[in-house]
XYZ file of N, CA, C and O in Angstrom:
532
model
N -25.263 -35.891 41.473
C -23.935 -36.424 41.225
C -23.358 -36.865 42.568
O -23.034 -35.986 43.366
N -23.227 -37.942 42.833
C -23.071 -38.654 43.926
C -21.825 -38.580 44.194
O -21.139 -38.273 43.218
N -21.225 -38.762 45.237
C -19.397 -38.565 46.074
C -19.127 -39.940 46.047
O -20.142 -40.633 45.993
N -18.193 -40.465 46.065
C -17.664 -41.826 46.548
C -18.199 -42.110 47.979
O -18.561 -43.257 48.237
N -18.267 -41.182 48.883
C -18.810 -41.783 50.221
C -20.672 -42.325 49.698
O -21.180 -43.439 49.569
N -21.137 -41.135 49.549
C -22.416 -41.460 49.308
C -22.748 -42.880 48.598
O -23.677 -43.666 48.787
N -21.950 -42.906 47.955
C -22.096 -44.358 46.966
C -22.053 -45.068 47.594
O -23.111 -45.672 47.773
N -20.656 -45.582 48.491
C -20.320 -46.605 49.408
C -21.947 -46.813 50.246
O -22.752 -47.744 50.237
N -21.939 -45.447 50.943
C -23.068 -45.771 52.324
C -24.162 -46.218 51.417
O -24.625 -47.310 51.747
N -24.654 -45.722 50.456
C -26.200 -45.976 49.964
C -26.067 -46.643 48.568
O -26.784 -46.443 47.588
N -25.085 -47.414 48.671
C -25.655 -48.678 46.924
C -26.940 -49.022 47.476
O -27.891 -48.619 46.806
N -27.150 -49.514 48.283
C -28.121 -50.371 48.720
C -29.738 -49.333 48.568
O -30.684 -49.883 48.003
N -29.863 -48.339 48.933
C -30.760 -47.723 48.424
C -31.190 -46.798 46.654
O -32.251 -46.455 46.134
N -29.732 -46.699 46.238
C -29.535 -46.453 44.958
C -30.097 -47.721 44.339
O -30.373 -47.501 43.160
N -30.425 -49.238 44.783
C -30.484 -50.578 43.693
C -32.200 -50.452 43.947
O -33.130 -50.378 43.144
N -32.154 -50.464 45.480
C -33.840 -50.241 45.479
C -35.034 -49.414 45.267
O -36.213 -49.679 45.036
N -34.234 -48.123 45.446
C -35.236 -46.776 45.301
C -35.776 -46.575 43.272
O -35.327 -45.699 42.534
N -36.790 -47.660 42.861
C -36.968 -47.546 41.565
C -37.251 -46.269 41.162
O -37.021 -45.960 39.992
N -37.872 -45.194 42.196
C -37.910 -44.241 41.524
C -37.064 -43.256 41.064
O -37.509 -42.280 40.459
N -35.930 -43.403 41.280
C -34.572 -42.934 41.194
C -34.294 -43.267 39.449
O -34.438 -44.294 38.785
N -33.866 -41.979 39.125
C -33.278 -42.806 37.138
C -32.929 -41.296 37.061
O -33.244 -40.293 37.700
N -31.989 -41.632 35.791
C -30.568 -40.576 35.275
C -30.306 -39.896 35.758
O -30.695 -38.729 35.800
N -29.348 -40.570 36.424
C -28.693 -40.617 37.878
C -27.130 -40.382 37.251
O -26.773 -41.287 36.496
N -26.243 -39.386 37.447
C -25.091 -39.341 36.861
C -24.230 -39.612 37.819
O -24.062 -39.139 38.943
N -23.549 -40.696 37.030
C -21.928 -41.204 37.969
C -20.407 -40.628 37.449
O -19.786 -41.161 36.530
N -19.944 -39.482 38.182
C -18.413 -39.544 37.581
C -17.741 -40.689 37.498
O -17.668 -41.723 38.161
N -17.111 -40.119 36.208
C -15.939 -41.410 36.199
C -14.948 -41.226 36.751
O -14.062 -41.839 36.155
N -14.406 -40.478 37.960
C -13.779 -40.288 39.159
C -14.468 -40.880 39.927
O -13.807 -41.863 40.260
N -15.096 -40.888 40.261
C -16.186 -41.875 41.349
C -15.865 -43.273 41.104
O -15.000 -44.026 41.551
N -16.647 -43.380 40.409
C -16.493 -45.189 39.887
C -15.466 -45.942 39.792
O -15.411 -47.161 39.949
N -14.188 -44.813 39.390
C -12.838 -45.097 39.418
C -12.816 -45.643 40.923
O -12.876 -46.848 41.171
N -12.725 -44.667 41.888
C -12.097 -44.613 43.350
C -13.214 -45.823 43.924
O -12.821 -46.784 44.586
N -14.612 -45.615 43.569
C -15.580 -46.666 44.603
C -14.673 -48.010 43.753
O -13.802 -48.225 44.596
N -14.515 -48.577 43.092
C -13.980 -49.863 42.406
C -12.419 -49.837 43.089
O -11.857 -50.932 43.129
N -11.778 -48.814 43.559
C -10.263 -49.071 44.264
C -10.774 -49.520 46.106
O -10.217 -50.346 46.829
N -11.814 -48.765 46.391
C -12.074 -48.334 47.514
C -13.194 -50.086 48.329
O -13.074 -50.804 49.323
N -14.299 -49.990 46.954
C -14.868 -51.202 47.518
C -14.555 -52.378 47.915
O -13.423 -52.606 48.340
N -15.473 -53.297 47.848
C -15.677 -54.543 48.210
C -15.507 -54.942 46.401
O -15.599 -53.999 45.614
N -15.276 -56.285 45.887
C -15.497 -56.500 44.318
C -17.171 -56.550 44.424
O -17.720 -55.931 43.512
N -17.993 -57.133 45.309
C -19.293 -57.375 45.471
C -19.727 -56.473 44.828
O -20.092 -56.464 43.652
N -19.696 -55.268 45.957
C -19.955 -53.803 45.063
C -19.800 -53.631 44.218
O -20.828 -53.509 43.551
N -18.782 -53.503 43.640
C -18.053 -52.693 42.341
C -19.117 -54.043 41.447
O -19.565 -53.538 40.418
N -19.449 -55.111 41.562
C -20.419 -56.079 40.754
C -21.341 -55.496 41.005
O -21.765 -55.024 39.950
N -22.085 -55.162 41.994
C -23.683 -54.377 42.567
C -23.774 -52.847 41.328
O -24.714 -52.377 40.688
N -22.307 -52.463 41.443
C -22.503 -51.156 40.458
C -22.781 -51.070 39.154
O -23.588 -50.346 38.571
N -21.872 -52.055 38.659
C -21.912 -52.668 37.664
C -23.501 -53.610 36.850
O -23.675 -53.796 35.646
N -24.255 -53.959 37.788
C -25.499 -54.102 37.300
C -26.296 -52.827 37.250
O -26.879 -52.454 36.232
N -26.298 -52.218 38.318
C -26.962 -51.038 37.996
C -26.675 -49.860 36.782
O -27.359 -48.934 36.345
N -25.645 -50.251 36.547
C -25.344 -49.430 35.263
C -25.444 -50.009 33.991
O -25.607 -49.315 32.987
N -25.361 -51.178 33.960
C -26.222 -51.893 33.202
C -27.674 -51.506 32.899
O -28.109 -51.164 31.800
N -28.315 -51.607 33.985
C -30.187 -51.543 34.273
C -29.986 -50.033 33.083
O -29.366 -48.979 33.228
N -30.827 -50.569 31.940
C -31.233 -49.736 30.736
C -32.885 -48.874 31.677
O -33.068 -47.659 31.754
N -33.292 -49.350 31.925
C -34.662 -48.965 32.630
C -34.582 -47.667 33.796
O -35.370 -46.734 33.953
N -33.274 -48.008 34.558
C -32.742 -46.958 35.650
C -32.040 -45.999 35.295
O -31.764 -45.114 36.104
N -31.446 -45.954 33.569
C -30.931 -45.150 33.172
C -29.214 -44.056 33.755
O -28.632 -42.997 33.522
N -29.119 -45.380 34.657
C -27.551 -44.869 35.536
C -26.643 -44.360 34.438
O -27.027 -44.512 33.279
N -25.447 -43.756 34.679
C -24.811 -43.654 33.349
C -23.427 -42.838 33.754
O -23.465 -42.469 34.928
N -22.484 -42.552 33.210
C -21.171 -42.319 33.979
C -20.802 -41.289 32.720
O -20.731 -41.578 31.525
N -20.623 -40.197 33.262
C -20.198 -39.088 32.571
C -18.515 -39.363 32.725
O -18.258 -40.087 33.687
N -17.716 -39.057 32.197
C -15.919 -39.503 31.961
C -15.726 -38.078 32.181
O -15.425 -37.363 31.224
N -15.863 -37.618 33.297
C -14.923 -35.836 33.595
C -13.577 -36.248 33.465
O -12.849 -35.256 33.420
N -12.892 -37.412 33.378
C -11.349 -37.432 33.248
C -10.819 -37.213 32.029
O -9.606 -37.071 31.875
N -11.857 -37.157 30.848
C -11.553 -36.862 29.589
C -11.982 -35.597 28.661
O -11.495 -35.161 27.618
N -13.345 -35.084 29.639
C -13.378 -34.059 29.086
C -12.788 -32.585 29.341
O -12.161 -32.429 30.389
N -12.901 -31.761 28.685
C -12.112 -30.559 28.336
C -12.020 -29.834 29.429
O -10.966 -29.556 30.002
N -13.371 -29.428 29.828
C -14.117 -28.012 30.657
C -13.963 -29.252 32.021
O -14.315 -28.834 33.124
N -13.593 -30.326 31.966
C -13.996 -30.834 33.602
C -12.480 -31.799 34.111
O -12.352 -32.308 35.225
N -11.527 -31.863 33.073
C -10.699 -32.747 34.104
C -9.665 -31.553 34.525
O -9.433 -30.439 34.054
N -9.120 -32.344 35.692
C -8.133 -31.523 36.228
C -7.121 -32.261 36.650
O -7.317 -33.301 37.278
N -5.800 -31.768 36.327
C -4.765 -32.447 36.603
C -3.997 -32.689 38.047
O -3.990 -31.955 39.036
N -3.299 -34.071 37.819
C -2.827 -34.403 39.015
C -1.331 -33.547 39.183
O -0.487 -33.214 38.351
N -1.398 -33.417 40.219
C -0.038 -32.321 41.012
C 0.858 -32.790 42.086
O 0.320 -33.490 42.945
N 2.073 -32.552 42.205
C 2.295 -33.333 43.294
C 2.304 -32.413 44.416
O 2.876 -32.788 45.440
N 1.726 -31.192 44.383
C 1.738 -30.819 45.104
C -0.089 -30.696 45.998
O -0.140 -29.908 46.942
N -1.139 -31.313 45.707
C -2.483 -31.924 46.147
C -2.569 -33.087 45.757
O -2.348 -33.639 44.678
N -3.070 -33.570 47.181
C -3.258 -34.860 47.714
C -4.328 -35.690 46.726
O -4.824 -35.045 45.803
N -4.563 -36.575 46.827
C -5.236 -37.508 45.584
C -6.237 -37.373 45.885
O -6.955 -37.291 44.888
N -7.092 -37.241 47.327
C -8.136 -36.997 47.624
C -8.700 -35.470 47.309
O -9.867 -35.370 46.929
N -7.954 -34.374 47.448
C -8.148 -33.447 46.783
C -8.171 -32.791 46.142
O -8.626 -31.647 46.164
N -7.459 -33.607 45.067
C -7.647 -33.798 43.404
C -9.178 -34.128 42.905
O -9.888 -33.506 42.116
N -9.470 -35.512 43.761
C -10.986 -35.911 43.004
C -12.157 -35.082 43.816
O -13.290 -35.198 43.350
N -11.991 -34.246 45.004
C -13.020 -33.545 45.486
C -13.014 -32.097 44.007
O -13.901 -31.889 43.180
N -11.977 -31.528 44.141
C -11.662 -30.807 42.484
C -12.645 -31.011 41.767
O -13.568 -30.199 41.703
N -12.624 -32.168 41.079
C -12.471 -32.753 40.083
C -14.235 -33.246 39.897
O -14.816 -33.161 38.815
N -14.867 -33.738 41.126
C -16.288 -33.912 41.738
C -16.933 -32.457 41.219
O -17.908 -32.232 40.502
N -15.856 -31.444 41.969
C -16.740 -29.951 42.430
C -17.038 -29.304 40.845
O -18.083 -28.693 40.618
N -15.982 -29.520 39.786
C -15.714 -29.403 38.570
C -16.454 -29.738 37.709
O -16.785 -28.977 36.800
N -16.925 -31.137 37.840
C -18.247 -31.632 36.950
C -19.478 -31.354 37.025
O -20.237 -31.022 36.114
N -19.771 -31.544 38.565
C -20.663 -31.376 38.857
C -21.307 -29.534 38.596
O -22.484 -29.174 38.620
N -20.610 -29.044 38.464
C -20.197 -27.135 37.808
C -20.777 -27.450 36.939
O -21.977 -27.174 36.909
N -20.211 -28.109 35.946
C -20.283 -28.358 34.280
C -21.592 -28.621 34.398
O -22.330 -27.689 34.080
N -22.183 -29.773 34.819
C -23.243 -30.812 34.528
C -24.589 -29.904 34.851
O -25.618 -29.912 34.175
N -24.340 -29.104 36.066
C -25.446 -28.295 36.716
C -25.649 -26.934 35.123
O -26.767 -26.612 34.721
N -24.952 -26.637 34.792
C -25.088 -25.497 33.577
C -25.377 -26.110 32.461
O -26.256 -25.521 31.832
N -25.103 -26.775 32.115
C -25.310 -28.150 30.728
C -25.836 -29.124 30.519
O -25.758 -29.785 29.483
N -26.769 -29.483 31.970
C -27.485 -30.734 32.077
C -28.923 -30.362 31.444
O -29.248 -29.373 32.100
N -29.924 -30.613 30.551
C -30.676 -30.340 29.743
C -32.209 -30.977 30.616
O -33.389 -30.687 30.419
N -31.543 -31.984 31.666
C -32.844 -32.376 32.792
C -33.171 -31.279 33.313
O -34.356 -30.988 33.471
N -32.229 -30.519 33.653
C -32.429 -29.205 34.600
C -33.817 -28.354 34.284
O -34.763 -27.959 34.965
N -33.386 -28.272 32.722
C -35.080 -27.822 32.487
C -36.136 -28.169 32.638
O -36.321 -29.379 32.770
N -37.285 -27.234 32.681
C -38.387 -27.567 32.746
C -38.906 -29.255 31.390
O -38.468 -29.489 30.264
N -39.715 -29.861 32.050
C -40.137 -30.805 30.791
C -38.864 -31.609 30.375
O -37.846 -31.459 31.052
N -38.857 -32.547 29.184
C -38.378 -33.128 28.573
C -38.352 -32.715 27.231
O -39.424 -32.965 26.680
N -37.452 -32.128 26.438
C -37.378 -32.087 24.717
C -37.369 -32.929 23.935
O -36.341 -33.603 23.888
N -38.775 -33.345 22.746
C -38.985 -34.211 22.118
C -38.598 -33.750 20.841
O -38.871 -32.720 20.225
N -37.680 -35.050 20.493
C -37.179 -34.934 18.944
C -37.846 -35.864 18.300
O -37.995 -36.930 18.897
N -38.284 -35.755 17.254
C -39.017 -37.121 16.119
C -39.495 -38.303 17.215
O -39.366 -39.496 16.944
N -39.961 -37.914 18.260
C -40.557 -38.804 18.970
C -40.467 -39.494 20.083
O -41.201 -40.165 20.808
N -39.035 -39.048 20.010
C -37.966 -39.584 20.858
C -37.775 -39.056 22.208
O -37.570 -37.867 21.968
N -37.709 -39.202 23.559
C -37.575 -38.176 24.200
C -35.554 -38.632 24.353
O -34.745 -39.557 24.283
N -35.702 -37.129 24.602
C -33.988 -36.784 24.593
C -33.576 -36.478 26.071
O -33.726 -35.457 26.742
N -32.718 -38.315 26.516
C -32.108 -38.321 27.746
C -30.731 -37.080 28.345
O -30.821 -36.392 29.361
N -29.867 -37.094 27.634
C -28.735 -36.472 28.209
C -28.142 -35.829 27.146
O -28.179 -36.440 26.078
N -27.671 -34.888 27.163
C -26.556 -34.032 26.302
C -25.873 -34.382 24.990
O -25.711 -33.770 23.934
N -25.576 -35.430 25.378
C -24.397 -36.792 25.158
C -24.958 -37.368 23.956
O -24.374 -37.495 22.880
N -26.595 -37.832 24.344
C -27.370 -38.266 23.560
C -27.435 -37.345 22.213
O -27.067 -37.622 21.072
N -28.029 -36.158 22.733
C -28.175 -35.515 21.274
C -26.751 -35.142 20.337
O -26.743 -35.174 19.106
N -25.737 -34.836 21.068
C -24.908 -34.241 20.497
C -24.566 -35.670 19.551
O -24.510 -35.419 18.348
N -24.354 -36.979 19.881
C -24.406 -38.207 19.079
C -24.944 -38.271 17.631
O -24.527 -38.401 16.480
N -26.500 -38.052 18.556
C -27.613 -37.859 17.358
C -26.961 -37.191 16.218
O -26.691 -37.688 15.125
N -26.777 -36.160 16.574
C -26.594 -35.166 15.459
C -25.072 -35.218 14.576
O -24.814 -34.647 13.516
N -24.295 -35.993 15.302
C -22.999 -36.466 14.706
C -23.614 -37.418 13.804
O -23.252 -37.048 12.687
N -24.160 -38.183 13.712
C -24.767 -39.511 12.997
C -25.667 -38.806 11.869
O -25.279 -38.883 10.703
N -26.433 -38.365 12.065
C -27.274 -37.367 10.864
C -26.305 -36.511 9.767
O -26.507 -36.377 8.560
N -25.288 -36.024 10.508
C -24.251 -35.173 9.477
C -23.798 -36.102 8.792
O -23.771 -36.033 7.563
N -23.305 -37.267 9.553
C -22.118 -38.586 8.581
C -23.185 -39.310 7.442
O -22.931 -39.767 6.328
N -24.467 -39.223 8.179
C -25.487 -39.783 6.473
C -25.237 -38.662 5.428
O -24.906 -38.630 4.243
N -25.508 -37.856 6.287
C -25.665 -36.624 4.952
C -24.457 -36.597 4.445
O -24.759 -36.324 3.283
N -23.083 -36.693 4.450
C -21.588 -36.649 3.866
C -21.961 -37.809 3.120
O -22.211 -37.746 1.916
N -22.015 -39.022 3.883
C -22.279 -40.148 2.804
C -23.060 -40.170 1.986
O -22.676 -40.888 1.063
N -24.236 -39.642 1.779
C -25.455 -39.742 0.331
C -24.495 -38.734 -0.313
O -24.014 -39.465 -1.179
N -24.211 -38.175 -0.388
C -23.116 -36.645 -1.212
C -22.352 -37.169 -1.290
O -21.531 -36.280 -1.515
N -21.583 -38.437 -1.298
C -20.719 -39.417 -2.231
C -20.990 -39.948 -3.041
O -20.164 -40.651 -3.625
């Protein structure tokens, strides 16, 4: 889970290093690198998160439960999103399903991120409600 600095210094090795994939971007990050960059960049990022093959992908800690944290006026904006970095990256390290050993295969499928399955399985329940109409 990359910092806004890291991003800045190394897009350029993040676009080239192919062996690099699911690669998680806060959406605090992406927020601040897109206030912070060049537009070039914030376009350079923007393809790479695109690239289906590199599998980049932006987790939204500003929306979820266990990871956002609120703004105060009493901490600085910068140490709100270091928070907020230290927070997800918490989450992601206990809940990230790469962490394990191997890859878990469902019906064939291998199963990228968390996100993914929990989807999956939202979509399988809503068939099953719908044939039971």
């Amino acid at each position: 889970v990359p910092d806004v600095n890291t991003l800045l210094r190394f897009l350029d090795v993040f676009e080239v290093a192919q062996g690099w994939k699911d690669v998680i971007l806060l959406q605090t990050v992406v927020d601040r690198f897109q206030q912070v960059g060049t537009s070039r960049a914030s376009m350079r990022l923007k393809r790479l998160l695109a690239d289906k093959r590199r599998r980049f992908m932006v987790f939204d800690n500003e929306h979820h439960h266990l990871t956002f944290v609120a703004r105060s006026s009493h901490v600085s904006s910068i140490d709100r999103e270091l928070s907020a970095i230290a927070r997800a990256a918490e989450y992601l390290a206990s809940n990230n399903p790469w962490a394990a050993e191997g890859e878990e295969e469902e019906e064939g499928e291998t199963q990228r991120s968390p996100w993914h399955a929990e989807n999956k399985n939202k979509n399988k329940n809503n068939e099953k409600k719908k044939k039971k109409e």
